[in-house]
CSV table of C-alpha atoms and ligand atoms in Angstrom, one decimal:
chain,number,residue,atom,x,y,z
Z,509,MET,CA,14.4,9.5,-4.4
Z,510,LYS,CA,11.2,11.4,-5.1
Z,511,ASN,CA,9.3,8.5,-6.7
Z,512,CYS,CA,7.3,6.0,-4.6
Z,513,ARG,CA,6.1,2.4,-4.8
Z,514,ILE,CA,3.7,0.2,-2.9
Z,515,VAL,CA,5.8,-2.1,-0.6
Z,516,CYS,CA,2.9,-4.2,0.7
Z,517,ALA,CA,-0.9,-4.3,1.3
Z,518,HIS,CA,-3.0,-5.6,4.2
Z,519,LYS,CA,-6.7,-5.8,5.1
Z,520,TYR,CA,-8.9,-6.3,8.2
Z,521,ILE,CA,-12.4,-7.7,7.8
Z,522,PRO,CA,-14.8,-8.1,10.8
Z,523,GLU,CA,-15.6,-11.7,11.7
Z,524,ARG,CA,-19.4,-11.4,11.6
Z,525,LYS,CA,-20.7,-12.4,8.1
Z,526,ILE,CA,-24.2,-11.6,7.0
Z,527,ASP,CA,-25.3,-13.4,3.8
Z,528,ASN,CA,-28.2,-12.4,1.6
Z,529,ASP,CA,-30.5,-15.0,3.2
Z,530,GLU,CA,-30.0,-13.3,6.6
Z,531,MET,CA,-30.6,-9.9,5.0
Z,532,SER,CA,-33.9,-11.3,3.5
Z,533,ARG,CA,-35.1,-12.1,7.0
Z,534,MET,CA,-34.5,-8.4,8.1
Z,535,VAL,CA,-36.0,-6.6,5.0
Z,536,ASP,CA,-38.2,-7.5,2.1
Z,537,THR,CA,-35.5,-8.6,-0.4
Z,538,SER,CA,-34.0,-11.9,-1.7
Z,539,ASP,CA,-30.7,-13.5,-2.5
Z,540,GLU,CA,-31.8,-13.6,-6.2
Z,541,TRP,CA,-32.5,-9.8,-6.3
Z,542,ILE,CA,-29.3,-8.8,-4.5
Z,543,VAL,CA,-27.0,-11.0,-6.6
Z,544,SER,CA,-28.6,-10.1,-9.9
Z,545,ARG,CA,-28.7,-6.3,-9.2
Z,546,THR,CA,-25.4,-5.9,-7.3
Z,547,GLY,CA,-23.3,-9.1,-7.4
Z,548,ILE,CA,-23.2,-9.1,-3.6
Z,549,LYS,CA,-23.5,-12.5,-1.8
Z,550,GLU,CA,-22.4,-11.6,1.7
Z,551,ARG,CA,-20.8,-8.8,3.6
Z,552,HIS,CA,-19.1,-8.5,7.0
Z,553,ILE,CA,-20.5,-6.2,9.7
Z,554,SER,CA,-18.7,-4.9,12.8
Z,555,THR,CA,-20.1,-6.2,16.1
Z,556,GLY,CA,-18.5,-3.3,18.0
Z,557,GLU,CA,-14.9,-2.8,16.8
Z,558,ASN,CA,-14.6,0.8,15.6
Z,559,THR,CA,-12.9,2.3,12.5
Z,560,SER,CA,-9.7,3.2,14.3
Z,561,TYR,CA,-9.4,-0.4,15.6
Z,562,MET,CA,-9.8,-1.9,12.0
Z,563,ALA,CA,-7.4,0.7,10.5
Z,564,GLY,CA,-5.0,0.0,13.5
Z,565,GLU,CA,-5.0,-3.7,12.6
Z,566,VAL,CA,-4.2,-2.8,9.0
Z,567,LEU,CA,-1.3,-0.6,10.0
Z,568,LYS,CA,0.1,-3.2,12.4
Z,569,GLY,CA,-0.1,-5.8,9.6
Z,570,LEU,CA,1.7,-3.4,7.1
Z,571,ILE,CA,4.5,-2.9,9.7
Z,572,GLU,CA,4.8,-6.6,10.2
Z,573,LYS,CA,4.8,-7.6,6.5
Z,574,SER,CA,7.3,-4.9,5.5
Z,575,GLY,CA,9.6,-5.4,8.5
Z,576,ILE,CA,9.9,-1.6,9.1
Z,577,SER,CA,9.8,0.0,12.5
Z,578,PRO,CA,6.6,1.9,13.4
Z,579,LEU,CA,9.0,4.9,14.0
Z,580,ASP,CA,10.0,4.8,10.2
Z,581,ILE,CA,6.5,6.0,9.2
Z,582,ASP,CA,6.5,9.7,8.5
Z,583,LEU,CA,3.1,10.1,7.0
Z,584,LEU,CA,-0.2,8.3,7.9
Z,585,ILE,CA,-3.4,9.0,6.0
Z,586,VAL,CA,-6.7,7.4,6.8
Z,587,ALA,CA,-9.5,7.7,4.3
Z,588,THR,CA,-12.9,7.4,6.0
Z,589,ILE,CA,-16.4,8.8,6.2
Z,590,SER,CA,-17.2,6.9,9.3
Z,591,PRO,CA,-14.6,8.1,11.9
Z,592,ASP,CA,-14.7,7.1,15.6
Z,593,TYR,CA,-14.9,10.9,16.4
Z,594,LEU,CA,-14.8,14.1,14.3
Z,595,THR,CA,-11.9,14.9,16.5
Z,596,PRO,CA,-9.4,13.4,17.1
Z,597,SER,CA,-8.9,12.1,13.5
Z,598,THR,CA,-9.0,8.4,13.0
Z,599,ALA,CA,-5.4,8.7,11.7
Z,600,CYS,CA,-4.2,10.1,15.1
Z,601,LEU,CA,-6.0,7.2,16.9
Z,602,VAL,CA,-4.3,4.8,14.6
Z,603,GLN,CA,-0.9,6.5,15.1
Z,604,HIS,CA,-1.2,5.7,18.8
Z,605,ILE,CA,-2.4,2.1,18.3
Z,606,ALA,CA,0.6,1.3,16.1
Z,607,GLY,CA,3.2,3.5,17.8
Z,608,ALA,CA,3.9,5.5,14.7
Z,609,LYS,CA,5.3,8.3,16.8
Z,610,ASN,CA,7.1,10.1,14.1
Z,611,ALA,CA,4.2,10.2,11.7
Z,612,PHE,CA,2.2,13.3,10.6
Z,613,ALA,CA,-1.3,11.9,10.7
Z,614,PHE,CA,-4.6,13.1,9.2
Z,615,ASP,CA,-7.9,11.9,7.7
Z,616,VAL,CA,-9.2,12.3,4.2
Z,617,ASN,CA,-13.0,12.5,3.6
Z,618,ALA,CA,-13.9,11.5,0.0
Z,619,ALA,CA,-16.2,8.6,0.5
Z,620,CYS,CA,-15.7,5.8,-2.0
Z,621,SER,CA,-12.9,7.8,-3.7
Z,622,GLY,CA,-11.1,8.2,-0.4
Z,623,PHE,CA,-8.4,5.7,-1.0
Z,624,VAL,CA,-7.3,7.1,-4.4
Z,625,TYR,CA,-7.5,10.7,-3.0
Z,626,ALA,CA,-5.3,9.7,-0.1
Z,627,LEU,CA,-2.9,7.8,-2.3
Z,628,SER,CA,-2.6,10.9,-4.5
Z,629,THR,CA,-2.0,13.1,-1.5
Z,630,ALA,CA,0.7,10.7,-0.1
Z,631,GLU,CA,2.4,10.6,-3.5
Z,632,LYS,CA,2.6,14.5,-3.5
Z,633,PHE,CA,4.3,14.5,0.0
Z,634,ILE,CA,6.8,11.8,-1.1
Z,635,SER,CA,7.5,13.6,-4.4
Z,636,SER,CA,8.3,16.7,-2.4
Z,637,GLY,CA,11.4,14.8,-1.2
Z,638,LYS,CA,10.5,15.6,2.5
Z,639,TYR,CA,8.7,12.3,3.4
Z,640,LYS,CA,10.0,8.8,2.7
Z,641,THR,CA,7.5,6.3,4.2
Z,642,ALA,CA,3.7,6.7,4.1
Z,643,ALA,CA,0.9,4.4,5.2
Z,644,VAL,CA,-2.4,5.0,3.3
Z,645,ILE,CA,-5.4,3.3,4.8
Z,646,GLY,CA,-9.1,3.2,3.8
Z,647,ALA,CA,-11.4,2.1,6.6
Z,648,ASP,CA,-15.2,2.4,6.9
Z,649,ILE,CA,-18.0,1.1,9.1
Z,650,LEU,CA,-21.0,2.2,7.1
Z,651,SER,CA,-23.2,-0.1,9.2
Z,652,LYS,CA,-23.3,2.6,11.9
Z,653,MET,CA,-24.8,5.0,9.4
Z,654,ILE,CA,-27.2,2.5,7.8
Z,655,ASP,CA,-30.9,2.2,8.3
Z,656,PHE,CA,-31.4,-1.5,8.5
Z,657,THR,CA,-35.1,-1.1,7.6
Z,658,ASP,CA,-34.2,0.6,4.3
Z,659,ARG,CA,-33.8,-2.2,1.7
Z,660,SER,CA,-32.4,0.1,-0.9
Z,661,THR,CA,-29.2,0.8,1.1
Z,662,CYS,CA,-28.8,-1.8,3.8
Z,663,VAL,CA,-28.1,-4.7,1.4
Z,664,LEU,CA,-25.3,-2.8,-0.4
Z,665,PHE,CA,-22.7,-1.9,2.2
Z,666,GLY,CA,-20.2,-3.9,4.3
Z,667,ASP,CA,-17.5,-3.0,6.9
Z,668,GLY,CA,-13.8,-3.4,6.5
Z,669,ALA,CA,-10.4,-1.8,6.2
Z,670,GLY,CA,-7.4,-2.1,3.9
Z,671,GLY,CA,-4.2,-0.2,3.2
Z,672,VAL,CA,-0.8,0.0,1.6
Z,673,LEU,CA,2.7,1.1,2.7
Z,674,LEU,CA,4.4,3.5,0.3
Z,675,GLN,CA,8.1,4.1,0.2
Z,676,ALA,CA,10.3,6.5,-1.7
Z,677,CYS,CA,12.3,4.8,-4.5
Z,678,GLU,CA,14.4,5.6,-7.6
Z,679,GLU,CA,12.1,4.3,-10.3
Z,680,ASN,CA,8.7,5.8,-11.2
Z,681,HIS,CA,5.8,3.5,-10.1
Z,682,TYR,CA,3.1,6.2,-10.0
Z,683,LEU,CA,2.4,6.7,-13.7
Z,684,SER,CA,-0.5,9.1,-13.7
Z,685,GLU,CA,-3.7,10.3,-12.0
Z,686,ASP,CA,-6.9,11.9,-13.0
Z,687,MET,CA,-8.9,13.4,-10.0
Z,688,ASN,CA,-12.3,15.0,-10.0
Z,689,SER,CA,-15.1,16.3,-7.8
Z,690,CYS,CA,-18.6,17.6,-8.6
Z,691,GLY,CA,-20.2,19.4,-5.6
Z,692,ASP,CA,-23.2,20.2,-7.7
Z,693,LYS,CA,-24.3,16.6,-7.1
Z,694,ALA,CA,-23.4,16.5,-3.4
Z,695,MET,CA,-26.9,15.5,-2.2
Z,696,ALA,CA,-27.0,12.4,-4.5
Z,697,LEU,CA,-25.3,10.5,-1.7
Z,698,TYR,CA,-25.2,11.8,1.9
Z,699,GLY,CA,-25.3,10.9,5.5
Z,700,GLY,CA,-24.2,12.0,9.0
Z,701,HIS,CA,-25.7,15.5,8.8
Z,702,MET,CA,-24.7,17.8,11.6
Z,703,PRO,CA,-27.1,20.8,11.5
Z,704,VAL,CA,-26.6,23.8,13.7
Z,705,ASP,CA,-29.0,23.1,16.5
Z,706,THR,CA,-28.2,25.4,19.5
Z,707,VAL,CA,-29.8,28.0,21.7
Z,708,PHE,CA,-28.7,30.6,19.2
Z,709,SER,CA,-30.0,28.9,16.0
Z,710,LYS,CA,-33.2,29.1,14.2
Z,711,GLU,CA,-34.8,25.8,13.4
Z,712,GLN,CA,-32.8,23.9,10.7
Z,713,PRO,CA,-33.8,20.9,8.6
Z,714,ASN,CA,-32.1,17.8,9.9
Z,715,MET,CA,-31.1,15.4,7.2
Z,716,GLY,CA,-30.4,12.7,9.7
Z,717,LYS,CA,-27.5,10.3,10.3
Z,718,TYR,CA,-28.4,7.6,7.9
Z,719,ILE,CA,-26.9,7.2,4.4
Z,720,LYS,CA,-29.3,8.2,1.7
Z,721,MET,CA,-28.6,7.8,-1.9
Z,722,ASN,CA,-30.2,8.5,-5.2
Z,723,GLY,CA,-29.1,5.2,-6.8
Z,724,ARG,CA,-30.2,6.0,-10.3
Z,725,GLU,CA,-28.4,9.4,-10.3
Z,726,ILE,CA,-25.1,8.0,-9.0
Z,727,PHE,CA,-25.3,5.0,-11.3
Z,728,ASP,CA,-25.8,7.2,-14.4
Z,729,PHE,CA,-23.2,9.7,-13.3
Z,730,THR,CA,-20.6,7.0,-12.6
Z,731,LEU,CA,-21.2,5.4,-16.0
Z,732,LYS,CA,-20.9,8.8,-17.8
Z,733,GLU,CA,-17.8,10.1,-16.0
Z,734,VAL,CA,-15.7,7.2,-14.8
Z,735,PRO,CA,-14.7,5.6,-18.1
Z,736,GLU,CA,-13.7,9.1,-19.3
Z,737,SER,CA,-11.5,9.5,-16.2
Z,738,ILE,CA,-9.8,6.1,-16.9
Z,739,LYS,CA,-9.1,7.3,-20.5
Z,740,ARG,CA,-7.7,10.6,-19.3
Z,741,ALA,CA,-5.4,8.9,-16.8
Z,742,LEU,CA,-4.2,6.5,-19.5
Z,743,SER,CA,-3.5,9.3,-21.9
Z,744,LYS,CA,-1.5,11.2,-19.3
Z,745,ALA,CA,0.6,8.1,-18.8
Z,746,GLY,CA,1.0,7.6,-22.5
Z,747,LEU,CA,-0.6,4.2,-22.2
Z,748,ASP,CA,-3.4,2.3,-23.9
Z,749,LEU,CA,-6.1,0.2,-22.2
Z,750,LYS,CA,-4.3,-3.0,-23.5
Z,751,ASP,CA,-1.2,-2.0,-21.5
Z,752,ILE,CA,-3.2,-2.3,-18.2
Z,753,ASP,CA,-3.1,-5.7,-16.5
Z,754,TYR,CA,-6.0,-5.1,-14.2
Z,755,ILE,CA,-8.5,-2.3,-13.5
Z,756,VAL,CA,-9.3,-2.3,-9.8
Z,757,PRO,CA,-12.6,-0.4,-9.4
Z,758,HIS,CA,-14.3,0.7,-6.3
Z,759,GLN,CA,-16.6,-2.2,-5.5
Z,760,ALA,CA,-19.9,-0.4,-5.6
Z,761,ASN,CA,-22.0,-2.7,-7.8
Z,762,ALA,CA,-20.9,-5.5,-10.1
Z,763,ARG,CA,-23.5,-4.5,-12.7
Z,764,ILE,CA,-22.0,-1.1,-13.1
Z,765,VAL,CA,-18.6,-2.7,-13.7
Z,766,ASN,CA,-20.1,-4.7,-16.5
Z,767,TYR,CA,-21.5,-1.5,-18.1
Z,768,MET,CA,-18.1,0.2,-17.7
Z,769,ALA,CA,-16.4,-2.7,-19.5
Z,770,LYS,CA,-18.9,-2.4,-22.3
Z,771,LYS,CA,-18.3,1.4,-22.6
Z,772,LEU,CA,-14.6,0.8,-22.7
Z,773,SER,CA,-15.0,-2.1,-25.2
Z,774,ILE,CA,-13.0,-4.5,-23.0
Z,775,ASP,CA,-13.8,-7.8,-21.4
Z,776,VAL,CA,-15.1,-7.5,-17.8
Z,777,SER,CA,-12.5,-10.1,-16.8
Z,778,ARG,CA,-9.9,-7.2,-17.0
Z,779,PHE,CA,-11.6,-5.8,-13.9
Z,780,PHE,CA,-10.9,-7.3,-10.5
Z,781,ILE,CA,-14.2,-7.9,-8.6
Z,782,ASN,CA,-14.6,-9.2,-5.1
Z,783,ILE,CA,-17.9,-7.4,-4.2
Z,784,ASP,CA,-19.5,-10.9,-3.8
Z,785,GLN,CA,-17.6,-11.4,-0.5
Z,786,TYR,CA,-17.6,-7.9,1.1
Z,787,GLY,CA,-20.3,-5.8,-0.4
Z,788,ASN,CA,-19.5,-2.1,-0.8
Z,789,THR,CA,-16.9,-1.2,1.8
Z,790,THR,CA,-16.6,2.5,0.8
Z,791,ALA,CA,-13.0,3.8,1.2
Z,792,ALA,CA,-11.7,0.3,2.0
Z,793,SER,CA,-12.8,-1.4,-1.2
Z,794,ILE,CA,-9.8,-0.7,-3.4
Z,795,PRO,CA,-7.1,-1.5,-0.8
Z,796,ILE,CA,-9.0,-4.7,0.2
Z,797,ALA,CA,-9.0,-5.6,-3.5
Z,798,LEU,CA,-5.3,-4.9,-3.7
Z,799,SER,CA,-4.6,-7.0,-0.6
Z,800,ASP,CA,-6.6,-9.9,-2.1
Z,801,MET,CA,-5.0,-9.6,-5.5
Z,802,LEU,CA,-1.6,-9.9,-3.9
Z,803,GLU,CA,-2.7,-12.8,-1.6
Z,804,GLU,CA,-4.2,-14.7,-4.5
Z,805,GLY,CA,-1.0,-14.1,-6.6
Z,806,LYS,CA,-2.8,-12.3,-9.3
Z,807,VAL,CA,-0.1,-9.6,-9.1
Z,808,GLU,CA,3.2,-9.5,-7.3
Z,809,ILE,CA,5.1,-6.6,-5.9
Z,810,GLY,CA,8.0,-5.8,-8.3
Z,811,SER,CA,6.4,-7.6,-11.2
Z,812,GLY,CA,6.0,-4.3,-13.1
Z,813,LYS,CA,2.3,-5.1,-13.8
Z,814,LYS,CA,0.2,-2.0,-14.4
Z,815,LEU,CA,-3.0,-1.3,-12.5
Z,816,ALA,CA,-5.6,1.3,-12.8
Z,817,LEU,CA,-7.2,2.1,-9.4
Z,818,VAL,CA,-10.6,3.7,-9.9
Z,819,GLY,CA,-12.6,5.4,-7.1
Z,820,PHE,CA,-16.0,7.0,-7.4
Z,821,GLY,CA,-18.8,7.9,-5.0
Z,822,GLY,CA,-20.0,10.5,-2.5
Z,823,GLY,CA,-19.2,14.1,-3.0
Z,824,LEU,CA,-19.5,13.3,-5.8
Z,825,THR,CA,-15.9,12.4,-6.2
Z,826,TRP,CA,-14.1,10.2,-8.7
Z,827,GLY,CA,-10.5,9.5,-9.8
Z,828,THR,CA,-8.1,7.1,-11.5
Z,829,VAL,CA,-4.5,6.4,-10.4
Z,830,ILE,CA,-2.3,4.3,-12.7
Z,831,ILE,CA,0.5,2.5,-10.9
Z,832,LYS,CA,3.2,0.0,-11.8
Z,833,ILE,CA,3.3,-2.5,-9.0
Y,1676,4VN,C1,-21.2,4.3,-7.1
Y,1676,4VN,C2,-22.4,3.6,-7.3
Y,1676,4VN,C3,-23.2,3.2,-6.3
Y,1676,4VN,C4,-24.5,2.5,-6.6
Y,1676,4VN,C5,-25.5,3.1,-7.2
Y,1676,4VN,C6,-26.7,2.5,-7.4
Y,1676,4VN,C7,-26.9,1.1,-7.0
Y,1676,4VN,C8,-24.7,1.2,-6.2
Y,1676,4VN,C9,-29.2,1.2,-7.6
Y,1676,4VN,C10,-30.1,0.4,-8.4
Y,1676,4VN,C11,-30.5,-0.9,-7.8
Y,1676,4VN,C12,-29.2,-1.7,-7.4
Y,1676,4VN,C13,-28.3,-0.9,-6.6
Y,1676,4VN,CL1,-22.8,3.4,-9.0
Y,1676,4VN,C14,-22.9,3.4,-5.0
Y,1676,4VN,C15,-21.7,4.1,-4.7
Y,1676,4VN,C16,-21.3,4.4,-3.4
Y,1676,4VN,O1,-20.2,3.6,-3.0
Y,1676,4VN,C17,-20.9,4.6,-5.8
Y,1676,4VN,N1,-25.8,0.5,-6.4
Y,1676,4VN,N2,-28.0,0.5,-7.2
Y,1676,4VN,C18,-31.4,-1.7,-8.7
Y,1676,4VN,O2,-30.9,-2.5,-9.6
Y,1676,4VN,O3,-32.6,-1.5,-8.6
């Protein structure tokens, strides 16, 4: 049993909702501008719960939905760029919260591609035959790294967490992947700089804790590279775009999804989009989307529907995973 499948999905969204009108009272922007440029209507922001808490709620939900024991989990990966601490990892904190005592736990840092990177990693452990049950969670609180006086970033992001439980099985459900990084463009999207500032160091530039992005550069890069990644993943799986029931993109910007659909010559309705409710939740956006798709009955576990999960963002990183759900 070296194949794996998604058993269930779960999400955690902070209570506090901030709509575009509330944002417009904080910075010089408007509901009309935000909706037309990004598709975002509202986002949820943590009022104090940290990343490990949100991811812990997701893991407890996955355990409850699947009916497994926390002791059955032998691998736990949390994708995040906004951990509670640099050490311990958020995954180790989550392991403790959910009592997953037998798990081997670590974090993956790949920004908005974090969930697909972590899913790819978990699949390799399961396909080794040495691990049977893995939890893969994406959780981010970008609000703690956002400058709420910078209207070019603060309207875009929201907080949240989502995840899936993977189990080894006979049939192949992980059809293909196409994973990429481009460190040349690392500074197109950055935050949380930790310069060496000690009694031993010479003065270093401090790039600050806030998220800064060159929107135009990331937008153009995404549009150039991501459709090609989807095509490569399809070709590796021996599939055509028409065989895919839904494309589940990282929810960065609804307008970029429209352009992607045009580039792929398919209708935008083939993409699942829920950015209107949550904004860009970084590593959490794809598992939150999966959780909502299952809740809304758009797809069902065991239905055999094919999904292309597509992450892209900081690093720069991007990747496509094709699964049969
Ligand atoms: C991928 C992308 C973005 C992103 C880039 C630009 C952008 C989102 C700039 C132009 C602005 C509207 C907003 Cl493509 C972010 C990530 C990170 O998750 C990944 N929005 N915008 C406008 O229209 O003026």
